[in-house]
Short mmCIF file of C-alpha atoms and ligand atoms in Angstrom, two decimals:
data_model
loop_
_atom_site.label_atom_id
_atom_site.label_comp_id
_atom_site.label_asym_id
_atom_site.label_seq_id
_atom_site.Cartn_x
_atom_site.Cartn_y
_atom_site.Cartn_z
CA MET J 1 282.85 90.51 11.72
CA THR J 2 280.35 88.08 10.21
CA ASP J 3 281.36 86.37 7.02
CA LEU J 4 278.73 87.33 4.42
CA ILE J 5 278.23 85.86 0.95
CA ARG J 6 275.94 86.36 -2.05
CA ILE J 7 275.03 83.62 -4.48
CA VAL J 8 272.98 83.90 -7.62
CA TYR J 9 271.72 80.70 -9.16
CA ILE J 10 269.19 79.61 -11.74
CA SER J 11 267.07 76.48 -12.05
CA ARG J 12 264.20 74.97 -14.03
CA ALA J 13 260.85 74.34 -12.39
CA THR J 14 259.73 70.72 -12.51
CA PHE J 15 256.04 71.57 -12.08
CA PRO J 16 253.95 72.47 -15.13
CA ILE J 17 253.59 76.15 -16.05
CA SER J 18 250.15 77.19 -14.89
CA ALA J 19 247.72 78.29 -17.60
CA ALA J 20 246.39 81.07 -15.40
CA ASN J 21 248.54 84.15 -15.77
CA ASP J 22 246.66 86.22 -13.24
CA GLY J 23 248.28 86.02 -9.83
CA ILE J 24 251.10 83.90 -8.54
CA GLU J 25 251.67 80.24 -9.39
CA PRO J 26 250.53 78.20 -6.31
CA THR J 27 253.78 76.20 -6.03
CA VAL J 28 255.80 79.42 -6.17
CA ALA J 29 253.55 80.94 -3.51
CA ARG J 30 254.29 77.98 -1.21
CA ILE J 31 258.03 78.27 -1.86
CA LEU J 32 257.87 81.98 -1.04
CA SER J 33 255.98 81.42 2.17
CA THR J 34 258.48 78.83 3.45
CA SER J 35 261.41 80.94 2.29
CA ARG J 36 260.22 84.04 4.10
CA THR J 37 259.69 82.19 7.38
CA ASN J 38 262.99 80.28 7.25
CA ASN J 39 265.10 83.13 5.94
CA ARG J 40 263.91 85.47 8.67
CA LYS J 41 264.96 82.86 11.25
CA ASN J 42 268.36 82.43 9.61
CA GLY J 43 269.10 86.09 8.88
CA LEU J 44 269.09 85.43 5.14
CA VAL J 45 267.77 87.79 2.50
CA GLY J 46 267.07 87.31 -1.16
CA MET J 47 265.15 87.85 -4.33
CA LEU J 48 263.32 85.31 -6.44
CA TYR J 49 262.20 85.70 -10.03
CA TYR J 50 260.09 83.08 -11.76
CA GLY J 51 259.26 83.24 -15.45
CA ASP J 52 258.83 80.84 -18.36
CA GLY J 53 259.45 77.86 -16.10
CA CYS J 54 262.80 79.14 -14.80
CA PHE J 55 263.87 80.46 -11.42
CA PHE J 56 266.50 83.14 -10.89
CA GLN J 57 267.35 83.55 -7.21
CA CYS J 58 269.81 85.69 -5.31
CA LEU J 59 270.59 84.75 -1.70
CA GLU J 60 272.67 86.68 0.81
CA GLY J 61 273.66 86.06 4.40
CA GLU J 62 276.19 84.27 6.58
CA THR J 63 278.31 82.00 4.40
CA SER J 64 277.57 78.81 6.37
CA LYS J 65 273.80 79.49 6.33
CA VAL J 66 273.70 80.29 2.60
CA GLN J 67 275.76 77.18 1.81
CA ALA J 68 273.50 75.02 3.99
CA LEU J 69 270.43 76.39 2.21
CA TYR J 70 271.99 75.75 -1.19
CA LYS J 71 272.54 72.09 -0.22
CA THR J 72 268.84 71.89 0.69
CA LEU J 73 267.89 73.57 -2.58
CA LEU J 74 269.86 70.99 -4.55
CA LYS J 75 267.58 68.29 -3.12
CA ASP J 76 264.29 70.14 -3.66
CA PRO J 77 262.28 68.19 -6.29
CA ARG J 78 260.35 71.30 -7.38
CA HIS J 79 263.28 72.39 -9.52
CA LYS J 80 266.31 70.92 -11.32
CA ASP J 81 269.43 71.88 -13.32
CA LEU J 82 270.66 74.29 -10.63
CA LYS J 83 273.51 76.42 -11.93
CA VAL J 84 275.40 78.97 -9.85
CA LEU J 85 275.96 82.17 -11.85
CA ALA J 86 277.78 84.11 -9.12
CA SER J 87 279.17 83.42 -5.67
CA GLU J 88 281.08 86.15 -3.92
CA PRO J 89 281.86 87.51 -0.47
CA ILE J 90 280.06 90.77 0.35
CA LYS J 91 280.57 93.43 3.00
CA ARG J 92 276.91 94.11 3.63
CA LEU J 93 273.50 92.84 2.61
CA SER J 94 272.17 94.53 -0.52
CA PHE J 95 268.48 94.28 0.38
CA PRO J 96 268.25 93.85 4.16
CA ASP J 97 264.48 94.45 4.14
CA TRP J 98 263.65 91.38 2.08
CA SER J 99 263.55 87.90 3.60
CA MET J 100 262.59 86.88 0.05
CA LYS J 101 261.53 89.50 -2.43
CA TYR J 102 259.41 88.10 -5.24
CA VAL J 103 259.44 89.70 -8.65
CA PRO J 104 256.89 88.48 -11.21
CA VAL J 105 257.18 88.79 -14.98
CA ASP J 106 256.52 92.41 -15.90
CA GLY J 107 257.00 94.90 -18.71
CA HIS J 108 260.47 95.93 -17.51
CA MET J 109 261.76 92.37 -17.71
CA LEU J 110 260.10 91.72 -21.06
CA ARG J 111 261.71 94.91 -22.47
CA LEU J 112 265.13 93.96 -21.09
CA LEU J 113 264.85 90.49 -22.64
CA GLU J 114 263.73 91.95 -25.94
CA GLU J 115 266.66 94.42 -25.94
CA HIS J 116 268.98 91.40 -25.67
CA GLY J 117 267.19 89.36 -28.34
CA PHE J 118 265.36 86.95 -26.01
CA GLU J 119 261.78 85.92 -26.61
CA THR J 120 261.50 84.07 -23.30
CA PHE J 121 263.23 84.19 -19.92
CA ASP J 122 266.09 81.73 -20.50
CA PRO J 123 268.78 82.54 -17.90
CA TYR J 124 270.93 79.59 -19.07
CA ARG J 125 271.80 81.73 -22.11
CA PHE J 126 272.45 84.99 -20.22
CA ASP J 127 275.95 86.48 -20.32
CA HIS J 128 277.55 88.19 -17.33
CA HIS J 129 276.31 91.62 -18.42
CA LEU J 130 272.70 90.46 -18.69
CA VAL J 131 272.88 88.75 -15.28
CA GLU J 132 273.97 92.12 -13.82
CA ARG J 133 271.14 93.93 -15.61
CA VAL J 134 268.59 91.41 -14.32
CA MET J 135 269.93 91.84 -10.77
CA GLN J 136 269.59 95.62 -11.03
CA LEU J 137 266.09 95.31 -12.42
CA LEU J 138 265.00 92.91 -9.64
CA GLN J 139 266.30 95.28 -7.00
CA GLY J 140 264.37 98.24 -8.43
CA VAL J 141 261.00 96.58 -9.04
CA PRO J 142 258.48 96.44 -6.15
CA ASP J 143 257.19 93.12 -4.81
CA PRO J 144 253.40 92.94 -5.30
CA THR J 145 252.99 89.90 -3.02
CA ILE J 146 253.83 91.58 0.24
CA PRO J 147 252.92 94.99 1.65
CA VAL J 148 255.97 97.20 1.92
CA VAL J 149 255.24 97.94 5.57
CA GLU J 150 255.25 94.20 6.43
CA ALA J 151 258.51 93.68 4.58
CA ARG J 152 260.19 96.48 6.49
CA ALA J 153 258.79 95.38 9.86
CA SER J 154 260.10 91.83 9.49
CA ALA J 155 263.75 92.40 8.82
CA PRO J 156 265.89 90.84 11.54
CA ALA J 157 268.69 90.73 8.99
CA ARG J 158 269.18 94.47 9.53
CA THR J 159 270.21 93.65 13.12
CA VAL J 160 272.71 91.05 11.90
CA LEU J 161 274.08 93.62 9.50
CA ALA J 162 274.38 96.39 12.06
CA ALA J 163 275.94 94.11 14.64
CA SER J 164 278.49 92.71 12.26
CA ALA J 165 279.54 95.75 10.27
CA PRO J 166 281.89 98.49 11.40
CA LEU J 167 280.29 101.89 11.99
CA ALA J 168 281.40 103.34 8.66
CA GLU J 169 279.79 100.45 6.77
CA THR J 170 276.60 100.67 8.77
CA GLN J 171 276.36 104.35 7.90
CA GLN J 172 276.89 103.58 4.23
CA ALA J 173 273.98 101.16 4.41
CA ALA J 174 271.63 104.13 4.88
CA PRO J 175 268.56 104.36 2.61
CA ASP J 176 269.22 103.83 -1.06
CA GLY J 177 266.78 104.55 -3.92
CA SER J 178 264.55 101.54 -3.29
CA ALA J 179 264.40 102.25 0.47
CA LYS J 180 263.27 105.81 -0.29
CA LEU J 181 260.63 104.45 -2.67
CA SER J 182 259.44 102.03 0.04
CA LEU J 183 259.21 104.93 2.49
CA ALA J 184 257.20 107.00 0.01
CA ILE J 185 254.81 104.06 -0.63
CA SER J 186 254.40 103.48 3.13
CA THR J 187 253.58 107.17 3.61
CA VAL J 188 250.96 107.10 0.83
CA ALA J 189 249.44 103.91 2.35
CA LEU J 190 249.28 105.62 5.75
CA VAL J 191 247.55 108.70 4.31
CA ILE J 192 245.01 106.51 2.48
CA SER J 193 244.30 104.59 5.72
CA LEU J 194 243.76 107.88 7.60
CA ILE J 195 241.35 109.13 4.91
CA ALA J 196 239.44 105.80 5.02
CA LEU J 197 239.25 106.04 8.83
CA THR J 198 237.96 109.61 8.65
CA VAL J 199 235.26 108.60 6.12
CA ALA J 200 234.29 105.59 8.28
CA LEU J 201 233.99 107.79 11.37
CA ASP J 202 231.85 110.29 9.42
CA LEU J 203 229.49 107.47 8.40
CA LEU J 204 228.98 106.35 12.04
C1 FMN E 301 263.34 77.91 -6.38
C2 FMN E 301 263.31 77.64 -4.91
C3 FMN E 301 263.77 78.60 -4.03
C4 FMN E 301 263.75 78.35 -2.66
N1 FMN E 301 264.22 79.31 -1.79
C5 FMN E 301 264.26 79.05 -0.48
C6 FMN E 301 264.78 80.02 0.43
O1 FMN E 301 265.20 81.11 0.07
N2 FMN E 301 264.77 79.69 1.76
C7 FMN E 301 264.29 78.49 2.22
O2 FMN E 301 264.32 78.26 3.43
N3 FMN E 301 263.80 77.58 1.38
C8 FMN E 301 263.76 77.83 0.05
N4 FMN E 301 263.26 76.89 -0.80
C9 FMN E 301 262.68 75.66 -0.24
C10 FMN E 301 263.75 74.66 0.17
O3 FMN E 301 264.20 73.93 -0.95
C11 FMN E 301 263.19 73.68 1.22
O4 FMN E 301 262.01 73.08 0.71
C12 FMN E 301 262.84 74.39 2.50
O5 FMN E 301 263.91 75.18 2.93
C13 FMN E 301 262.50 73.35 3.60
O6 FMN E 301 262.01 74.07 4.66
P1 FMN E 301 261.37 73.32 5.93
O7 FMN E 301 262.47 72.45 6.49
O8 FMN E 301 260.97 74.45 6.85
O9 FMN E 301 260.20 72.54 5.42
C14 FMN E 301 263.26 77.12 -2.17
C15 FMN E 301 262.83 76.14 -3.07
C16 FMN E 301 262.83 76.39 -4.43
C17 FMN E 301 262.35 75.34 -5.38
#
């Protein structure tokens, strides 16, 4: 059975916070693009949050691959002050469909921070409970940077998971709440495409 691990770490961006708050910061977009390509190749999955100049990232996959990536991350000049908040063995990947899910600042996060007396996203001051709450929030929020269908189609990690887990575990990895939501969104997208096609054919 493959040896799987999850790490959660935080860091501070070294690039200036962009004044434009519409859309994704260009440096973050480049990081995401590289991460998605590399992580797919390496069977890694993860989530990345960026807000107020801080990163919060969760990475899961084979222990040796995650550790190798973390060594690379330590040398990346686009961030500094890396601090591991959690590192633990896991039985299965928590979000096998995401080579790197990106979650931008949104109302849910702002409310959570406010509930805990934070005016900005400052993960260096989070306690264990708040780290857990942030993780839960990141798992539940959709990623606006990538169509759900694409995310589901490009998930070799699911193969790694199925091949490495005993049957009982594989069965337990059946759709959870977010997978059902993804399925519902995919279905709505499909229906909208069919309607658009019908209208286009009518116009011809
Ligand atoms: C906050 C942050 C998160 C990153 N996450 C990943 C990641 O999940 N996977 C990855 O391959 N690279 C990630 N990177 C980029 C790596 O540090 C490194 O630049 C990249 O892996 C090099 O890839 P290349 O050899 O294909 O150029 C991240 C960088 C930063 C600053």
